[in-house]
Amino acid sequence: MSGLLGLYNYWIVIILMMTGFYAVIARPNLIKQIIGLFIFQTSVFILFISMANIEGGTAPIIKEGIRLYSNPLPHVLILTAIVVSLATTALGLALVVRIKEAYGTINEDNIHVQDEED
Amino acid sequence: MLISDLPVLQVVIPLAAAPVCLLLRNPRHAWACALIASWLVLAIALMLVQRVHAVGTLSYAIGAWVAPWGIEYRIDMAGALMVLVVAIIGALVMPFARRSIEHEILEKCTGLFYTCYLLCLCGLLGMVVTGDAFNLFVFLEISSLSSYVLISLGSRRRALTAAYQYLIMGTIGATFILIGVGLLYMMTGTLNMVDLSQRLPEVANTRTIMAAFAFVTVGVSIKLALFPLHQWLPNAYTDAPSVVSAFIAATATKVGVYVLLRFFFTVFGMQFSFDAMHVGEILMLLAVAGILIASLVAVFQDNVKRMLAYSSVAQIGYIILGISMASAAGVSAGMIHLFNHAMIKGALFLAIGCIFLRLGSAELRDMHGLARHMPWTMAAFVAGGLSLIGIPLTSGFISKWYLASAALSGGYWPLVVLILASSLIGLIYMWRVVEVAYFHVPGTMMHKVREAPAVMLIPTWLLIGINLYVGMDASLITDITRQGAEILIGEALQ
Amino acid sequence: MFIAISAVILVAIAIGLLRAFLGPTLYDRVLAANMSGTLTVLMVAVLGFMTGRPEFLDIALVYVLISFVSTIAVLRVCGTGCGASRDPEADSGEG
Amino acid sequence: METVIYILSWIFLLGGAIFLLVGAIGILRFPDFYTRLHAVSVCDTMGAGLVLAGLMLQGGFSLVTVKLLLIFYFMIFTGPTAVHALAQAALQGKLKPVVDEHEQQ
Amino acid sequence: MSNLKHAFNMTLFLFAIWLLLSGHYTLLLLIFGLLSTLLIVLLAHRAELIDREIHPVLLKPSLLPYWLWLAREMIKSNIDVSLRILNPRMPISPKIFTVRAGQKTDLGRVTYGNSITLVPGTVTVDVDDDIFTVHALTQEAAADLESGEMNRRVCNVENVF
Amino acid sequence: MSPELTVLACVALPLLAPALITALHRWPNPRETATLLTSGCLFLLVYSLHDDVLRGSRPAIDLAEPLPGLKIGFEVEPLGMLFALLASFLWIVTSVYSIGYLRSHHEWRQTSYYSYFAVALGSAMGIAFAGNMFTLFVFYELLTLSTYPLVTHAGDDNAREGGRMYLGYLLGTSIILLLLALVWTWSLTGTLDFRAGGILEGVVTPGVAGILLVLYIFGIGKAAVMPFHLWLPAAMVAPTPVSALLHAVAVVKAGVFTVLKVVIYIFGIDFLANIPVTQWLMYVAAATILLAAIVALRQDNLKLRLAWSTISQLSYIVMCALLVTPLGIVGGGMHIVMHGFAKITLFFCAGAILTATHKTRISELNGIGRHMPWTMAAFTVGALSMIGIPPTAGFISKWYILLGAIETREAVAAGVIIMSTLLNAAYFLPIVYVAFFRTPNDTLESMPGHNTRDTDGEAPPLVVLALTVTAAGTLALFFLPDLPLDLMLQLSGGSP
Amino acid sequence: MEILIDTILLVLLMITGFSIVRMRSLLAATMLTSIYSLLSASLFVVLDAVDVALTEAAIGAGISTILLLATIALTTDREKPPQRTPMLPLIVVIITGMALIYGTLDMPHFGNPQAPVHLHVAPAYLHDTPGEIGIPNVVTSVLASYRGYDTLGELAVIFTAGAGVLTLLGYRTRGGNSMDPGIRKLLILRVIGKLFFPLILLFALYVQFHGDYGPGGGFQAGVIFATGFILYALAFGLGNAQRLIPHQLLRIMVAFGMLLYIGVGIESMLLGGKFLEYNVLADDPVSGQHLGIILIELGVGITVASVMLMIYYVFRSRQPEGDL
């Protein structure tokens, strides 16, 4: 892998991240935003895991006869981050349910209209 | 458990108390549990300040794994001050909380409320003392998630949208921080802040580090509600339960500022942050814009909590302004204001909490002639307001004084005028409340209103007392902040 | 060789994805998702052999279970209420 | 013997891959939801079975084989159940199957 | 009494699976395995899931002929369906019809239903007591099923349970 | 009691008085007695200090030091002594007047009125005795805040409007300009103490000193130098005793007093004399004198005319200060006292007229001197003093001011003083004239709802008593100016 | 050659991502999200991150899809077309993306063994784990011991989410044995559920206790365990599931897991070590580490399983009666 070819991997991941990010900030539907957030975060995880990769390496479970392992630290970090992302998703969805009950809609534009009427 | 375990204990105690609270069915018991935990935290915080003062920066390797391999807790003077701020607010809010929560939150949620409260406390403390960039992210999320829940407990339905908005923005911010930390890790191979700071100079001029810097800065800025990333804040503070507004307004954004300080000075180093990235200029611009615009917006708010929320955005601008000067005087001024503003906003929101308890509203139009019926509460509010404006003999004056003189010595002329002029805008919005409460004829509904109970007034006045004490004798706090600023800047110079 | 097998499986997944985009009904999408799950299981198994660490089969096992439960969940949780007639994609094409 | 097993395993794997691909093509080509179910069945049974069998031969007899068997066992049960549940839901959701009118008469 | 036997069978079965999965036979892990198995049996007991219809019955050696027959059927119909998929004209003639299941037990019916689905070309669409609605890809597949051979074989299997 | 403690008591006593007054809010008579007692005690306390000060001692006490170089502390020096004496003496008189005035108007919220009044006086004491600029600033702000409720006492929208303007101007200028000047001074010198000869000399360049001076002069909004003067007419919505004591004496004099203090103790006269900006600022003050006098001429409302006159007269003192000569300082100091007595008399009279006849406009006052001879006689004395005609106190201060102007060869200043004297005469003498020599306007008296009985005779006795005392004081000070003069001479350190 | 598979997967992810944004049916978007998650899990396998892959699959394709579905069932499936112009978000996104791409320009190339990440801290973990911790799975050793405190934080996050969801949505008990009307039709599902419920639980416990040796650990185990119960609830109705594991028990388990973890930390402090210093838990440091890791993984597993299940209960119990 030479030159910029060694980086295209990251670029695709960045495009993925931005796809999710776009859904978060551009879509008025709350569930869609949560989905966007999920994609955004998952893509960030991919970025981390990509950086842990080592050419010719293998999973960091020590075994006789294997010399080269991938970096375990990002894996650990991402394990934690996945959990955090799940927690956020769960909480966000719970809020969405409550918002639906209180406003009768989960469209941000409609909610703003109702808020202004208050 | 020895005295050396204090750094970790103060985070672990609320963390351990949280599940206990979840188990306790009786709201009173849950409250008592949270109360004990928060007071223990305060006691530990005081001991920590004393110890840091005596022996200098503390370092605690969790699990006995030394620094870059394990997670390190690191408390220097600035950190100790932050711990103290969080602990004071956390401890004083608790006695206040019982009555207020009984009034504002459904009984079945009470135990859960205290659980979330303790988690939030734990998250904030963890963010302050940690010396590990990723651990910071984890504790940031603990505090954020719990504060989303706390905010959503507000009595109006708008609290839900406010919490949701905060959740979205907060998560974006946290993810940005995560990206930034990831990029940093990618270039250095370490997550420990001190280790990072030693390894960064080698790779400082890479574009990756610049991107990392940008992402961390933006991410943290969302958390600390730096203008124009503050949109979540006014709604969140307005619609949250009173106790939550007080606690979060006084601590969460402040801890965010502290994290920013850590990154700028400890991790990236002053030279990189301010000379290479020119973050000082950008921050200064945003701070100025934030101060002016948020103050002006605050003037036009009819809900007092919302007004205070916008005022918070402006006040954060002051803190950032101090930091953006990148001088020992500026940073220490910023930190003084950080402490003072935490106390002021805490007191003001508690006072509003008292009013809310009796009036069931924080709207200006409902407060006509309130001072007659709640003299102590309104007096506290006025005292806090004066401090917010920066009237002499209050803590707000001290911080504005330091800010102004830091700006003067840095040669930022217009800033001085701005600082003073904006405190005048502060006067305008605070005065609107005073005028309504003191100089208007009470409404017909008012005769039923009584003074708030003592358990709520005493914490409020304790905070006011801290304000006034600092206003009278700021030597203690300026000592601490000066040391803190010197350590921060000194680390940058090494 | 394993590479070739994995590549074929990936192509199959891609085709499944195409069905998931095209719909037209929700059930088609769920079906596609379910098939992608099966294919992923197989791919993971093959990958385990490719990298010489067949203990990764645990992951494949998890996938089997998870994809099954989530397929059931779609149908049970959204029930018949989310029927084909209400699939907005069917009448509007795309968002 | 080893060579035979080796070659056999690759035949299985390739065959499985082909069936998987065919199943995928089926899910794309078939005209309606209910017919697509059959294509998925092809994947679930033949495709998966052959690939796993190929892998079993590759791995020799060990715990790995057991796990592969377990996977297969799981798939044999979960696959049709999922397909059935889907079909049932679709039917209850008033999704009309396309049937061959001509043959019906 | 019989319940206890089923529970014991289940424990054995689960522990066997554990051993097959584990691959590490240290004392600690064996103890964990045993504890896990017991916990699960306890849970299953509480959920009233322990009766005749538990896994081991599906693995009885006497069922082998049926499994082999089913495998042959599957291979046959798989090839058939695959060819139809690949055929550019796609010669299919979908049909939906009902068959009557002759089995008495739930497990038997499920075996029948899933067997129908497992054989490509036919899918069990709905189960209503003993009336199964089936979707077939071709008339031939439908005819095969309607011939009732599978039903008969599954009924035989049921007796083994 | 040691002088240090006395100083402290002087500040603390009026600040604590509200507690007593509030405690007695159910019983009007003891409440007013408490006010009178406090004011009396205060005056005695202040007076007891004056000997020490004349003998050259400077009782000082420091309370706290919030920041290094920023102290809360008191120190008595002659100028402050003078101001304190004036304010505390006039408080007694005003208290007497207030009792009569408020009761006859059946004003509401009398308790809070007396309380805030006491706090305002306490702040004035704090200003007078402040040992450094920071303390002065603190009490300066406290004075603004404590007088706000008095200004808006009426509680209607009009009053609130006026109150907002009052607050906006005073706090605005003090925070933006004065505080800026303070911060700057502190960052340059590290202290804000009042020191003889100033603290800035040798530390700053004349250019910076010029900017600072501008900041100080305009920052002290209470001195009402144009263009920051509009709060004063706006504050006239207040009840008359408030206008009388606060807006003729305590507040505005606190302003010019601060100007004097800044000139003397922060800059130092000698240093200031070398700064070109000083002269320009003096011209601003001079312009204010003339312009305000011209505006006063056009006012029909009596209180407003007095207010504009106050603006004009305040700038006298500012101008004196900016003459930067010892004689000017003496003149300024004297004018604080002389103008204080005269202006309070005039306001008292305006209040008396309002109480007795419900009239506020000059054009309605035809022949009122016949009904209220005492009041109008006092008014005449006050007016003469304002113009500076002997034998009234105003003459003495004007004399010194003129001397100062001549000494520095400031032709403009001298000219302005003479011009303004003419203008003073032009807007005061007509009032005296119509009061005594015009026949009463019958159409007004017979207006429906007008209580004709009130027009026959004087205001309540307590009111008349108060204004008589101040008028007498105005006359007496002409003959016995020793007390203020000694103090001022001690300050300027020599003979005139 | 892995790079080829890696690339194809990334492209597939990209396509999936785009179509998720475009989909207007939320259910369809959810299904695609589940596929997205599964694909990224596969990518993790390709990139050797097996533990992460396990977790991502269990969470992304499993529990979070189920939660999304439950939310959609409670709200709506239809997304209205946006009224706002997407220009501003687009600009923000493009700027952010450009900043990131700019940042990548100086990055070490993908898989480069000389990258700083492979030189500094991580090698020590790989090198020291056998000696210091004594287990082959380095991810577990880092997770549970070297950075065990992060994991405690992670557990606290999950705990917060559980408490938060409970606070927000409250909890309603279902009438005991009631099965919804449609359940008669679910014969096949019920029987298969009955057969697989114990197997899934067994597998979860296997993952729990073999985290030291292979992919897995308390977290994954907890999620799989909860998934087993979710399957049970799906097949037999929520009421039965709640009877099997009552809410109150869940609440206790949630707290118990947390307290177990913290308790291990406190215990090591009481024994004279630092917080979470497992070395002191037994005479021999390595067996101390082992004991500590088993205990805290157990704590994680218990809390995660109960929180997941609790969240599921809470969401589902909000559904109107008879619609389960």
PDB file of N, CA and C in Angstrom, chain F residues 29-78:
ATOM      1  N   ASN F  29     -45.303  56.719  65.170  1.00  0.00           N
ATOM      2  CA  ASN F  29     -44.565  57.716  65.950  1.00  0.00           C
ATOM      3  C   ASN F  29     -43.223  57.212  66.440  1.00  0.00           C
ATOM      4  N   PRO F  30     -43.160  56.051  67.085  1.00  0.00           N
ATOM      5  CA  PRO F  30     -41.828  55.555  67.466  1.00  0.00           C
ATOM      6  C   PRO F  30     -40.927  55.377  66.255  1.00  0.00           C
ATOM      7  N   ARG F  31     -41.516  55.008  65.129  1.00  0.00           N
ATOM      8  CA  ARG F  31     -40.707  54.795  63.924  1.00  0.00           C
ATOM      9  C   ARG F  31     -40.007  56.088  63.518  1.00  0.00           C
ATOM     10  N   GLU F  32     -40.780  57.154  63.467  1.00  0.00           N
ATOM     11  CA  GLU F  32     -40.175  58.424  63.078  1.00  0.00           C
ATOM     12  C   GLU F  32     -39.194  58.903  64.129  1.00  0.00           C
ATOM     13  N   THR F  33     -39.524  58.584  65.369  1.00  0.00           N
ATOM     14  CA  THR F  33     -38.583  58.942  66.423  1.00  0.00           C
ATOM     15  C   THR F  33     -37.262  58.236  66.199  1.00  0.00           C
ATOM     16  N   ALA F  34     -37.349  56.992  65.788  1.00  0.00           N
ATOM     17  CA  ALA F  34     -36.125  56.232  65.538  1.00  0.00           C
ATOM     18  C   ALA F  34     -35.297  56.926  64.466  1.00  0.00           C
ATOM     19  N   THR F  35     -35.969  57.365  63.402  1.00  0.00           N
ATOM     20  CA  THR F  35     -35.240  58.069  62.347  1.00  0.00           C
ATOM     21  C   THR F  35     -34.566  59.319  62.885  1.00  0.00           C
ATOM     22  N   LEU F  36     -35.363  60.089  63.604  1.00  0.00           N
ATOM     23  CA  LEU F  36     -34.817  61.352  64.129  1.00  0.00           C
ATOM     24  C   LEU F  36     -33.654  61.082  65.056  1.00  0.00           C
ATOM     25  N   LEU F  37     -33.824  60.057  65.886  1.00  0.00           N
ATOM     26  CA  LEU F  37     -32.767  59.727  66.833  1.00  0.00           C
ATOM     27  C   LEU F  37     -31.499  59.324  66.108  1.00  0.00           C
ATOM     28  N   THR F  38     -31.693  58.493  65.122  1.00  0.00           N
ATOM     29  CA  THR F  38     -30.520  58.045  64.363  1.00  0.00           C
ATOM     30  C   THR F  38     -29.804  59.232  63.748  1.00  0.00           C
ATOM     31  N   SER F  39     -30.608  60.088  63.116  1.00  0.00           N
ATOM     32  CA  SER F  39     -29.968  61.214  62.436  1.00  0.00           C
ATOM     33  C   SER F  39     -29.268  62.116  63.437  1.00  0.00           C
ATOM     34  N   GLY F  40     -29.923  62.299  64.567  1.00  0.00           N
ATOM     35  CA  GLY F  40     -29.296  63.131  65.582  1.00  0.00           C
ATOM     36  C   GLY F  40     -27.985  62.541  66.058  1.00  0.00           C
ATOM     37  N   CYS F  41     -28.043  61.254  66.392  1.00  0.00           N
ATOM     38  CA  CYS F  41     -26.829  60.594  66.866  1.00  0.00           C
ATOM     39  C   CYS F  41     -25.742  60.676  65.815  1.00  0.00           C
ATOM     40  N   LEU F  42     -26.148  60.463  64.571  1.00  0.00           N
ATOM     41  CA  LEU F  42     -25.159  60.471  63.507  1.00  0.00           C
ATOM     42  C   LEU F  42     -24.454  61.810  63.450  1.00  0.00           C
ATOM     43  N   PHE F  43     -25.283  62.863  63.515  1.00  0.00           N
ATOM     44  CA  PHE F  43     -24.664  64.192  63.432  1.00  0.00           C
ATOM     45  C   PHE F  43     -23.685  64.400  64.580  1.00  0.00           C
ATOM     46  N   LEU F  44     -24.102  63.983  65.775  1.00  0.00           N
ATOM     47  CA  LEU F  44     -23.209  64.151  66.920  1.00  0.00           C
ATOM     48  C   LEU F  44     -21.915  63.369  66.722  1.00  0.00           C
ATOM     49  N   LEU F  45     -22.058  62.181  66.248  1.00  0.00           N
ATOM     50  CA  LEU F  45     -20.869  61.357  66.025  1.00  0.00           C
ATOM     51  C   LEU F  45     -19.936  62.031  65.035  1.00  0.00           C
ATOM     52  N   VAL F  46     -20.530  62.481  63.932  1.00  0.00           N
ATOM     53  CA  VAL F  46     -19.700  63.120  62.909  1.00  0.00           C
ATOM     54  C   VAL F  46     -19.037  64.371  63.484  1.00  0.00           C
ATOM     55  N   TYR F  47     -19.856  65.092  64.212  1.00  0.00           N
ATOM     56  CA  TYR F  47     -19.324  66.352  64.752  1.00  0.00           C
ATOM     57  C   TYR F  47     -18.173  66.077  65.706  1.00  0.00           C
ATOM     58  N   SER F  48     -18.302  64.985  66.469  1.00  0.00           N
ATOM     59  CA  SER F  48     -17.256  64.693  67.440  1.00  0.00           C
ATOM     60  C   SER F  48     -15.930  64.417  66.751  1.00  0.00           C
ATOM     61  N   LEU F  49     -15.972  64.073  65.492  1.00  0.00           N
ATOM     62  CA  LEU F  49     -14.719  63.802  64.785  1.00  0.00           C
ATOM     63  C   LEU F  49     -14.045  65.072  64.331  1.00  0.00           C
ATOM     64  N   HIS F  50     -14.823  66.116  64.217  1.00  0.00           N
ATOM     65  CA  HIS F  50     -14.320  67.251  63.435  1.00  0.00           C
ATOM     66  C   HIS F  50     -13.149  67.953  64.112  1.00  0.00           C
ATOM     67  N   ASP F  51     -13.163  67.882  65.441  1.00  0.00           N
ATOM     68  CA  ASP F  51     -12.035  68.480  66.168  1.00  0.00           C
ATOM     69  C   ASP F  51     -10.723  67.799  65.813  1.00  0.00           C
ATOM     70  N   ASP F  52     -10.790  66.494  65.893  1.00  0.00           N
ATOM     71  CA  ASP F  52      -9.587  65.723  65.557  1.00  0.00           C
ATOM     72  C   ASP F  52      -9.075  66.090  64.175  1.00  0.00           C
ATOM     73  N   VAL F  53     -10.012  66.171  63.259  1.00  0.00           N
ATOM     74  CA  VAL F  53      -9.603  66.428  61.884  1.00  0.00           C
ATOM     75  C   VAL F  53      -8.980  67.810  61.773  1.00  0.00           C
ATOM     76  N   LEU F  54      -9.620  68.762  62.447  1.00  0.00           N
ATOM     77  CA  LEU F  54      -9.058  70.112  62.391  1.00  0.00           C
ATOM     78  C   LEU F  54      -7.665  70.130  62.988  1.00  0.00           C
ATOM     79  N   ARG F  55      -7.461  69.288  63.972  1.00  0.00           N
ATOM     80  CA  ARG F  55      -6.131  69.233  64.576  1.00  0.00           C
ATOM     81  C   ARG F  55      -5.145  68.454  63.713  1.00  0.00           C
ATOM     82  N   GLY F  56      -5.619  67.959  62.612  1.00  0.00           N
ATOM     83  CA  GLY F  56      -4.688  67.337  61.667  1.00  0.00           C
ATOM     84  C   GLY F  56      -4.607  65.827  61.760  1.00  0.00           C
ATOM     85  N   SER F  57      -5.364  65.238  62.664  1.00  0.00           N
ATOM     86  CA  SER F  57      -5.273  63.775  62.699  1.00  0.00           C
ATOM     87  C   SER F  57      -6.184  63.189  61.634  1.00  0.00           C
ATOM     88  N   ARG F  58      -5.865  61.970  61.211  1.00  0.00           N
ATOM     89  CA  ARG F  58      -6.627  61.321  60.137  1.00  0.00           C
ATOM     90  C   ARG F  58      -7.027  59.916  60.603  1.00  0.00           C
ATOM     91  N   PRO F  59      -8.122  59.839  61.358  1.00  0.00           N
ATOM     92  CA  PRO F  59      -8.534  58.514  61.848  1.00  0.00           C
ATOM     93  C   PRO F  59      -8.795  57.578  60.661  1.00  0.00           C
ATOM     94  N   ALA F  60      -8.207  56.396  60.739  1.00  0.00           N
ATOM     95  CA  ALA F  60      -8.359  55.470  59.608  1.00  0.00           C
ATOM     96  C   ALA F  60      -8.574  54.059  60.132  1.00  0.00           C
ATOM     97  N   ILE F  61      -9.296  53.299  59.388  1.00  0.00           N
ATOM     98  CA  ILE F  61      -9.532  51.911  59.768  1.00  0.00           C
ATOM     99  C   ILE F  61      -9.756  51.096  58.490  1.00  0.00           C
ATOM    100  N   ASP F  62      -9.152  49.907  58.438  1.00  0.00           N
ATOM    101  CA  ASP F  62      -9.330  49.020  57.286  1.00  0.00           C
ATOM    102  C   ASP F  62     -10.129  47.799  57.720  1.00  0.00           C
ATOM    103  N   LEU F  63     -11.080  47.466  56.911  1.00  0.00           N
ATOM    104  CA  LEU F  63     -11.937  46.329  57.282  1.00  0.00           C
ATOM    105  C   LEU F  63     -11.569  45.048  56.556  1.00  0.00           C
ATOM    106  N   ALA F  64     -11.386  45.144  55.277  1.00  0.00           N
ATOM    107  CA  ALA F  64     -11.163  43.925  54.502  1.00  0.00           C
ATOM    108  C   ALA F  64     -10.339  44.262  53.285  1.00  0.00           C
ATOM    109  N   GLU F  65      -9.759  43.231  52.719  1.00  0.00           N
ATOM    110  CA  GLU F  65      -8.986  43.444  51.501  1.00  0.00           C
ATOM    111  C   GLU F  65      -9.302  42.305  50.533  1.00  0.00           C
ATOM    112  N   PRO F  66     -10.381  42.479  49.783  1.00  0.00           N
ATOM    113  CA  PRO F  66     -10.773  41.389  48.879  1.00  0.00           C
ATOM    114  C   PRO F  66      -9.681  41.021  47.893  1.00  0.00           C
ATOM    115  N   LEU F  67      -9.028  41.998  47.363  1.00  0.00           N
ATOM    116  CA  LEU F  67      -7.950  41.729  46.424  1.00  0.00           C
ATOM    117  C   LEU F  67      -6.763  42.538  46.873  1.00  0.00           C
ATOM    118  N   PRO F  68      -5.591  42.122  46.534  1.00  0.00           N
ATOM    119  CA  PRO F  68      -4.422  42.915  46.913  1.00  0.00           C
ATOM    120  C   PRO F  68      -4.539  44.328  46.353  1.00  0.00           C
ATOM    121  N   GLY F  69      -4.416  45.306  47.223  1.00  0.00           N
ATOM    122  CA  GLY F  69      -4.517  46.692  46.763  1.00  0.00           C
ATOM    123  C   GLY F  69      -5.929  47.215  46.747  1.00  0.00           C
ATOM    124  N   LEU F  70      -6.883  46.325  46.922  1.00  0.00           N
ATOM    125  CA  LEU F  70      -8.279  46.758  46.976  1.00  0.00           C
ATOM    126  C   LEU F  70      -8.763  46.578  48.394  1.00  0.00           C
ATOM    127  N   LYS F  71      -8.920  47.665  49.089  1.00  0.00           N
ATOM    128  CA  LYS F  71      -9.303  47.550  50.489  1.00  0.00           C
ATOM    129  C   LYS F  71     -10.666  48.162  50.720  1.00  0.00           C
ATOM    130  N   ILE F  72     -11.345  47.606  51.692  1.00  0.00           N
ATOM    131  CA  ILE F  72     -12.501  48.300  52.232  1.00  0.00           C
ATOM    132  C   ILE F  72     -11.986  48.993  53.482  1.00  0.00           C
ATOM    133  N   GLY F  73     -11.882  50.298  53.432  1.00  0.00           N
ATOM    134  CA  GLY F  73     -11.323  50.991  54.585  1.00  0.00           C
ATOM    135  C   GLY F  73     -11.765  52.435  54.600  1.00  0.00           C
ATOM    136  N   PHE F  74     -11.663  53.015  55.775  1.00  0.00           N
ATOM    137  CA  PHE F  74     -12.111  54.396  55.931  1.00  0.00           C
ATOM    138  C   PHE F  74     -10.979  55.263  56.433  1.00  0.00           C
ATOM    139  N   GLU F  75     -11.034  56.503  56.017  1.00  0.00           N
ATOM    140  CA  GLU F  75     -10.074  57.464  56.529  1.00  0.00           C
ATOM    141  C   GLU F  75     -10.755  58.828  56.467  1.00  0.00           C
ATOM    142  N   VAL F  76     -10.687  59.540  57.524  1.00  0.00           N
ATOM    143  CA  VAL F  76     -11.359  60.830  57.555  1.00  0.00           C
ATOM    144  C   VAL F  76     -10.356  61.906  57.191  1.00  0.00           C
ATOM    145  N   GLU F  77     -10.727  62.725  56.215  1.00  0.00           N
ATOM    146  CA  GLU F  77      -9.894  63.880  55.899  1.00  0.00           C
ATOM    147  C   GLU F  77     -10.839  65.074  55.737  1.00  0.00           C
ATOM    148  N   PRO F  78     -10.331  66.271  55.625  1.00  0.00           N
ATOM    149  CA  PRO F  78     -11.186  67.460  55.766  1.00  0.00           C
ATOM    150  C   PRO F  78     -12.349  67.505  54.781  1.00  0.00           C
TER     151      PRO F  78
END
